[in-house]
CSV table of C-alpha atoms in Angstrom, one decimal:
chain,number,residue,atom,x,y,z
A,1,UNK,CA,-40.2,23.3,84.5
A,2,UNK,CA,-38.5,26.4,83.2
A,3,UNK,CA,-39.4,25.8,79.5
A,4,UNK,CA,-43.2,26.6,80.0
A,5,UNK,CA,-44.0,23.4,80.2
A,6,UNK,CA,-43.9,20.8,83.5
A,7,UNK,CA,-41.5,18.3,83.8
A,8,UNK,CA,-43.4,14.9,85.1
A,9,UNK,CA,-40.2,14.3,86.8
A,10,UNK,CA,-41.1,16.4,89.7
A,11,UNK,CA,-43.5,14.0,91.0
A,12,UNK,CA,-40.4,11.7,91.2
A,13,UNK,CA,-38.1,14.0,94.0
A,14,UNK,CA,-36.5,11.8,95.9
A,15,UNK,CA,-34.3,14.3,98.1
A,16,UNK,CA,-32.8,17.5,97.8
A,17,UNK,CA,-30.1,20.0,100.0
A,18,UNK,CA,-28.4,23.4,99.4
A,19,UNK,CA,-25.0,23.0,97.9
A,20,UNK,CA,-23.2,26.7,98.1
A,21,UNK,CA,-23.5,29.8,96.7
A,22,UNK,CA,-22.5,31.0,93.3
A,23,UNK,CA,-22.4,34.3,91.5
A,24,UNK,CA,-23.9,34.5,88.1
A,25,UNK,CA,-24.7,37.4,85.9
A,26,UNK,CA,-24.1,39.5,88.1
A,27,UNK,CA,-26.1,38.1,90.5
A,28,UNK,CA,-25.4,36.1,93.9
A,29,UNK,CA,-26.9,32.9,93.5
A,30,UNK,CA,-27.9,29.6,95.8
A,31,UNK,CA,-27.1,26.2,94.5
A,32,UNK,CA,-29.9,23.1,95.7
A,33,UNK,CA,-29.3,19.9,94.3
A,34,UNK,CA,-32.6,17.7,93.6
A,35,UNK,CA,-32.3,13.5,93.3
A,36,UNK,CA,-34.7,11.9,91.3
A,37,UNK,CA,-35.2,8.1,90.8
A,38,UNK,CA,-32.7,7.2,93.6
A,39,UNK,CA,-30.2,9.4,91.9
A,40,UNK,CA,-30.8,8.3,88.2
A,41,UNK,CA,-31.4,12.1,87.4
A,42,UNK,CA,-30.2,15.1,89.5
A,43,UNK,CA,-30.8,18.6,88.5
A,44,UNK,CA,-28.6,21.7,90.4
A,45,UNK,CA,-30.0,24.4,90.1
A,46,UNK,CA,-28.8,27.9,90.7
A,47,UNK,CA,-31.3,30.4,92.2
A,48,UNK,CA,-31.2,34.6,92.6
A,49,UNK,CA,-31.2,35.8,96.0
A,50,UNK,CA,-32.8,38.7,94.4
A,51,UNK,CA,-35.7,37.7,92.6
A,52,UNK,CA,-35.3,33.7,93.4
A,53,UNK,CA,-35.7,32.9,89.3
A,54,UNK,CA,-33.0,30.5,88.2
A,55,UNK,CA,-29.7,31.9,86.6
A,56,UNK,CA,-28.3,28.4,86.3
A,57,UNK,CA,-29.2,24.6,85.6
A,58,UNK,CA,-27.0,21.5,85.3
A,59,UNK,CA,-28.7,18.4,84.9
A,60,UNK,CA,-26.8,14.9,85.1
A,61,UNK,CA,-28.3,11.8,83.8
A,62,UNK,CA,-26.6,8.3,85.0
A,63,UNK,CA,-27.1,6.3,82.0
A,64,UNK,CA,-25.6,3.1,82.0
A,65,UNK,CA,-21.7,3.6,81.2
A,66,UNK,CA,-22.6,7.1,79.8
A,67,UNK,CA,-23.5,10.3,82.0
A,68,UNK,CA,-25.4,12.6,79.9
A,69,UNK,CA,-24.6,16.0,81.5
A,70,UNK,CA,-26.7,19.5,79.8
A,71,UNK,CA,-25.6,23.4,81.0
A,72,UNK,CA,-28.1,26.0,81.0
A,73,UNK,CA,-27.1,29.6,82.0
A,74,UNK,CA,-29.9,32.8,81.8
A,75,UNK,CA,-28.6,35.8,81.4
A,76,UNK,CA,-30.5,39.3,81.4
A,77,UNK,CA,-33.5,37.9,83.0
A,78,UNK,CA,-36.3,40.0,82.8
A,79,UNK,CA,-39.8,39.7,83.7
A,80,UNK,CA,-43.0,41.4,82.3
A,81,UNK,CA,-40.7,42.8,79.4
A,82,UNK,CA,-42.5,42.8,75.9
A,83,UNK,CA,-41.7,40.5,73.2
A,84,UNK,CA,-41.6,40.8,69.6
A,85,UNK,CA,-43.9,39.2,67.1
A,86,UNK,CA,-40.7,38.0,65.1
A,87,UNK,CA,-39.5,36.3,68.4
A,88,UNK,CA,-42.7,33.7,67.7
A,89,UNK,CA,-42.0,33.3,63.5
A,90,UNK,CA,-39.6,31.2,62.0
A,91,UNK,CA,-38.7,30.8,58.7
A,92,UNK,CA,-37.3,26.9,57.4
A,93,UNK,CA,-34.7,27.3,54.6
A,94,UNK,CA,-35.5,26.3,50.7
A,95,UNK,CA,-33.9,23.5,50.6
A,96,UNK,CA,-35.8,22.2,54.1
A,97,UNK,CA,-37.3,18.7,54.0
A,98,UNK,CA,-39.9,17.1,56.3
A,99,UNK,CA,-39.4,14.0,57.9
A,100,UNK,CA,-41.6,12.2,59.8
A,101,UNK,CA,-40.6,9.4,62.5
A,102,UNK,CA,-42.6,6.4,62.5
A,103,UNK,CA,-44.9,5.4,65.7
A,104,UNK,CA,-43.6,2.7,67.7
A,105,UNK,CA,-46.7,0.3,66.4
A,106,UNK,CA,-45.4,0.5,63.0
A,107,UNK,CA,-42.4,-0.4,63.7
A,108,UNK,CA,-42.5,-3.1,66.6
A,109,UNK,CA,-42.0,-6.8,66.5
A,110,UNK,CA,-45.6,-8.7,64.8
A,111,UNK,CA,-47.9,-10.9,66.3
A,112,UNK,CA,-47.1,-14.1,65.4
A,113,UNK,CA,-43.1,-13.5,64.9
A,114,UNK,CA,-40.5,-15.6,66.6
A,115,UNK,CA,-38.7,-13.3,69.1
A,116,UNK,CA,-35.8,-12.5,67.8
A,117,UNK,CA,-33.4,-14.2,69.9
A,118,UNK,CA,-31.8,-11.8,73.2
A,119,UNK,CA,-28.6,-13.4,75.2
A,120,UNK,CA,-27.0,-10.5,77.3
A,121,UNK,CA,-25.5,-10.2,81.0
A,122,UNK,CA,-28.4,-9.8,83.7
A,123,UNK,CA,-28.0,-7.9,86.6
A,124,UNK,CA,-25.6,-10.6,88.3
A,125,UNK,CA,-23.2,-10.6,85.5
A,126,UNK,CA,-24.6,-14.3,84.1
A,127,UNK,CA,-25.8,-14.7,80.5
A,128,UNK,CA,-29.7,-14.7,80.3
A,129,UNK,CA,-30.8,-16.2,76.5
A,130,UNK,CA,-34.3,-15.7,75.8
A,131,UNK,CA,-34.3,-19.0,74.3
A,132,UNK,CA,-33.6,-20.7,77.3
A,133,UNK,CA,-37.3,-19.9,78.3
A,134,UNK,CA,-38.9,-21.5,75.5
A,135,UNK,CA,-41.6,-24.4,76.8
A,136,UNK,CA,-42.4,-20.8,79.4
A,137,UNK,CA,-44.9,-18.3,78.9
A,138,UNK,CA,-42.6,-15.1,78.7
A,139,UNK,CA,-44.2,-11.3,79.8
A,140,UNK,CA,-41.0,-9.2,78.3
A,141,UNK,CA,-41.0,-5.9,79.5
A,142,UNK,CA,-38.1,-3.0,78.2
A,143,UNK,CA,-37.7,-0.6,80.8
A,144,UNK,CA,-35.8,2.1,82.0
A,145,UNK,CA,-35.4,3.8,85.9
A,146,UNK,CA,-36.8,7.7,84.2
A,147,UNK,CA,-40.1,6.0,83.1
A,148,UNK,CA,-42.5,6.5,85.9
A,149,UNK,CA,-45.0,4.0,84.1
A,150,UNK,CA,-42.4,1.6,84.1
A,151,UNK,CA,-42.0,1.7,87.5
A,152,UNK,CA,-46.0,1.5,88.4
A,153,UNK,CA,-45.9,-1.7,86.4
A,154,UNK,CA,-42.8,-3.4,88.0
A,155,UNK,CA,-45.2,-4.3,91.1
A,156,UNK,CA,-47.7,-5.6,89.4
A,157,UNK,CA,-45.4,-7.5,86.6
A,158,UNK,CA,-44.2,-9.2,90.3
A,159,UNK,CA,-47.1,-10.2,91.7
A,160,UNK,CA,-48.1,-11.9,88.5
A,161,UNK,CA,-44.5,-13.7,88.7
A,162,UNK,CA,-45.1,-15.2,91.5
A,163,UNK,CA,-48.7,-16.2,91.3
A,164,UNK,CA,-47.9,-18.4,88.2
A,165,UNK,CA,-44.3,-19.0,87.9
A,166,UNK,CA,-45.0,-22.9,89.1
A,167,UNK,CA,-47.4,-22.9,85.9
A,168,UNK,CA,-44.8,-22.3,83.5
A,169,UNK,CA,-44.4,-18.5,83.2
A,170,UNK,CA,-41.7,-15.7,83.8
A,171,UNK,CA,-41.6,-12.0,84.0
A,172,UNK,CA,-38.5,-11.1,82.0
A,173,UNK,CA,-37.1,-7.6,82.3
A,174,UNK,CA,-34.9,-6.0,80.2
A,175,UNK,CA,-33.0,-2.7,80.8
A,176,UNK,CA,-30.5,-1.3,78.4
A,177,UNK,CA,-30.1,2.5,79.8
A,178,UNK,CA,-29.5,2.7,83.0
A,179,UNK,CA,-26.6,2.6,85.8
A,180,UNK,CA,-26.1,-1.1,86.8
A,181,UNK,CA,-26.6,0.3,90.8
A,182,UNK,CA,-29.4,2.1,90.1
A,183,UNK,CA,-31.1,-0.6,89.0
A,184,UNK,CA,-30.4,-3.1,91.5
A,185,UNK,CA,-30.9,-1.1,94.0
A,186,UNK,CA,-34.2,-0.1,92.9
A,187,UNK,CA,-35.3,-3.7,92.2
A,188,UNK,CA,-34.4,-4.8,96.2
A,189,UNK,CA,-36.3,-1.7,97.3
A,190,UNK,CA,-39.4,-2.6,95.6
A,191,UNK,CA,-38.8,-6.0,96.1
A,192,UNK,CA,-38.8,-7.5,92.5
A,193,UNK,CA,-37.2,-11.4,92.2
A,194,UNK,CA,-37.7,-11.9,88.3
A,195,UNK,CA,-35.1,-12.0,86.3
A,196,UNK,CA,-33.6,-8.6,85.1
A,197,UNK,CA,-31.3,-7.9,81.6
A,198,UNK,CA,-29.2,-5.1,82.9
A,199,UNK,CA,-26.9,-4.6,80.0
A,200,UNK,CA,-25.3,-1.3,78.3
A,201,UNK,CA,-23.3,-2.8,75.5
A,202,UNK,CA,-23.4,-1.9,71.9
A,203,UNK,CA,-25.1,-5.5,71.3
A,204,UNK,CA,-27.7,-4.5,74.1
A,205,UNK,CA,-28.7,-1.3,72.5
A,206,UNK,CA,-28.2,-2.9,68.6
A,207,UNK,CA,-31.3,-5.8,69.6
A,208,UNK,CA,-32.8,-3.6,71.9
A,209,UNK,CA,-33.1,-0.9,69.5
A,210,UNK,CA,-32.9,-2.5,66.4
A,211,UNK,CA,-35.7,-5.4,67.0
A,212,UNK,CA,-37.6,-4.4,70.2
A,213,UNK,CA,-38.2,-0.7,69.1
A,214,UNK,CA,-36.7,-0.3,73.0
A,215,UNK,CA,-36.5,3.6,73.0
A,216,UNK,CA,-40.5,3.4,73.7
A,217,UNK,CA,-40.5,2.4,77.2
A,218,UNK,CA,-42.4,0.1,78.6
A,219,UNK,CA,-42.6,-2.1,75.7
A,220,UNK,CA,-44.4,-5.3,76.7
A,221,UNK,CA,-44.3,-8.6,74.4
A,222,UNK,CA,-46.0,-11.5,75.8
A,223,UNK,CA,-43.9,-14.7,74.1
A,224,UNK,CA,-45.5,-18.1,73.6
A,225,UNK,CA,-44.3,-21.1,74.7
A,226,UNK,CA,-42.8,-21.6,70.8
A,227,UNK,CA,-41.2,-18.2,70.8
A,228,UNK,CA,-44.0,-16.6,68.6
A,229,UNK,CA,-45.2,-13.3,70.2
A,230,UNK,CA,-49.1,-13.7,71.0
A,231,UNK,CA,-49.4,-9.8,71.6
A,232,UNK,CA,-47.3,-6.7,72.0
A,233,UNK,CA,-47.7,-3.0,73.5
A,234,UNK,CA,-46.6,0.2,74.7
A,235,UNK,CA,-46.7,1.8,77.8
A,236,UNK,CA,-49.1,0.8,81.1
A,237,UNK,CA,-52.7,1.8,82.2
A,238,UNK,CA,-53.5,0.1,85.3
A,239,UNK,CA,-57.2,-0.8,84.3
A,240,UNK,CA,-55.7,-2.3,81.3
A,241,UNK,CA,-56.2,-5.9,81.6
A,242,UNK,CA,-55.4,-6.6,78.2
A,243,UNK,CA,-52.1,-8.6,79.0
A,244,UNK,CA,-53.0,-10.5,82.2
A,245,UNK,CA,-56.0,-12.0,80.4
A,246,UNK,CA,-53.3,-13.6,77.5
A,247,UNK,CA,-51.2,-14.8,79.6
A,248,UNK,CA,-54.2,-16.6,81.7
A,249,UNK,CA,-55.7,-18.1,78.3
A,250,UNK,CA,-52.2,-19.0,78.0
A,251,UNK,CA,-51.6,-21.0,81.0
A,252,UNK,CA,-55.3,-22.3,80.4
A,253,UNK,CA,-56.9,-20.9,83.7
């Protein structure tokens, strides 16, 4: 928001309040606090009372067992000042290399792979195998509580649960980022009942990472009944109905 670009996270305010006053850079300054994601993300932010620009930001990130916290301060705010033409240029040093990271397609799990096998703590503190499903039609979904797509799918991912769990299929969710509150309370508010990974370890992030190219979020992998995946993807477009029709052939409606 104040990098010249928007944030999508502002669509996502769940609540906000003024915390104090501050003085910075000379300046005295108002302090609001701003929730996002049922307190996944909060940003304070520190406001002139003489032009109402920001001379401060602190954002805190509740990620699993770490709290990512960033600082910003602006000083000599200015506005309508001119810029230099060297301001825009930059110069990479001789010995500079390019390196390009890979898309998440290249990398991701093949069709027709055996999963690779997952057995971490759900959200209860029981271990959930991946294996234990096989005979089931498995709709594996990485997701985080940040990713506004992954939250528009959770509903649907439900209602799909429940319309053919007696046929032999499970939604399995698998979160490896976030604050183990967070999420549950986010699943009762929105209702979801399938079974939910909610582990931080260093084995959690290793398979998570290392297998299911999990920093991509959602990443969807629908798992056959003999552990193969039938078809994989990232992110979610609600007039794709790309997975729901696999896992229908699946079941053989």
């Amino acid at each position: 928001f104040f990098h010249m670009c928007w944030d999508t996270m502002l669509n996502h305010i769940d609540a906000m309040r003024i915390i104090g006053k501050r003085r910075i850079d000379g300046r005295n300054c108002i302090g609001i606090e701003i929730s996002f994601m049922e307190g996944q993300r909060s940003w304070y932010l520190w406001l002139s009372d003489h032009d109402n620009f920001p001379r401060g930001l602190k954002e805190v990130v509740r990620a699993g067992s770490n709290t990512i916290v960033t600082t910003e301060k602006y000083f000599n705010v200015r506005f309508n000042g001119e810029l230099e033409e060297a301001a825009f240029k930059w110069t990479p040093p001789a010995d500079w290399k390019e390196i390009i990271v890979p898309e998440p397609e290249e990398t991701a799990l093949k069709v027709g792979q055996i999963a690779p096998e997952i057995a971490l703590q759900s959200i209860d503190g029981e271990e959930i195998k991946l294996s234990d499903y096989r005979g089931s039609v498995v709709w594996l979904v990485v997701w985080r509580v940040g990713c506004p797509p992954c939250r528009a799918e959770m509903p649907v991912l439900e209602r799909l649960y429940k319309e053919n769990t007696h046929k032999g299929f499970v939604v399995l969710g698998v979160n490896f980022i976030d604050d183990k509150q967070i999420v549950r309370d986010l699943l009762i508010k929105n209702n979801i009942t399938f079974p939910n990974i909610v582990d931080s370890s260093d084995a959690a992030i290793e398979v998570m990472l290392g297998e299911y190219s999990g920093d991509t979020t959602p990443a969807n992998y629908i798992i056959g009944i003999d552990g193969r995946i039938v078809d994989r993807w990232f992110g979610y477009d609600k007039n794709d109905m790309r997975g729901f029709k696999t896992v229908q052939e699946l079941l053989g409606n």
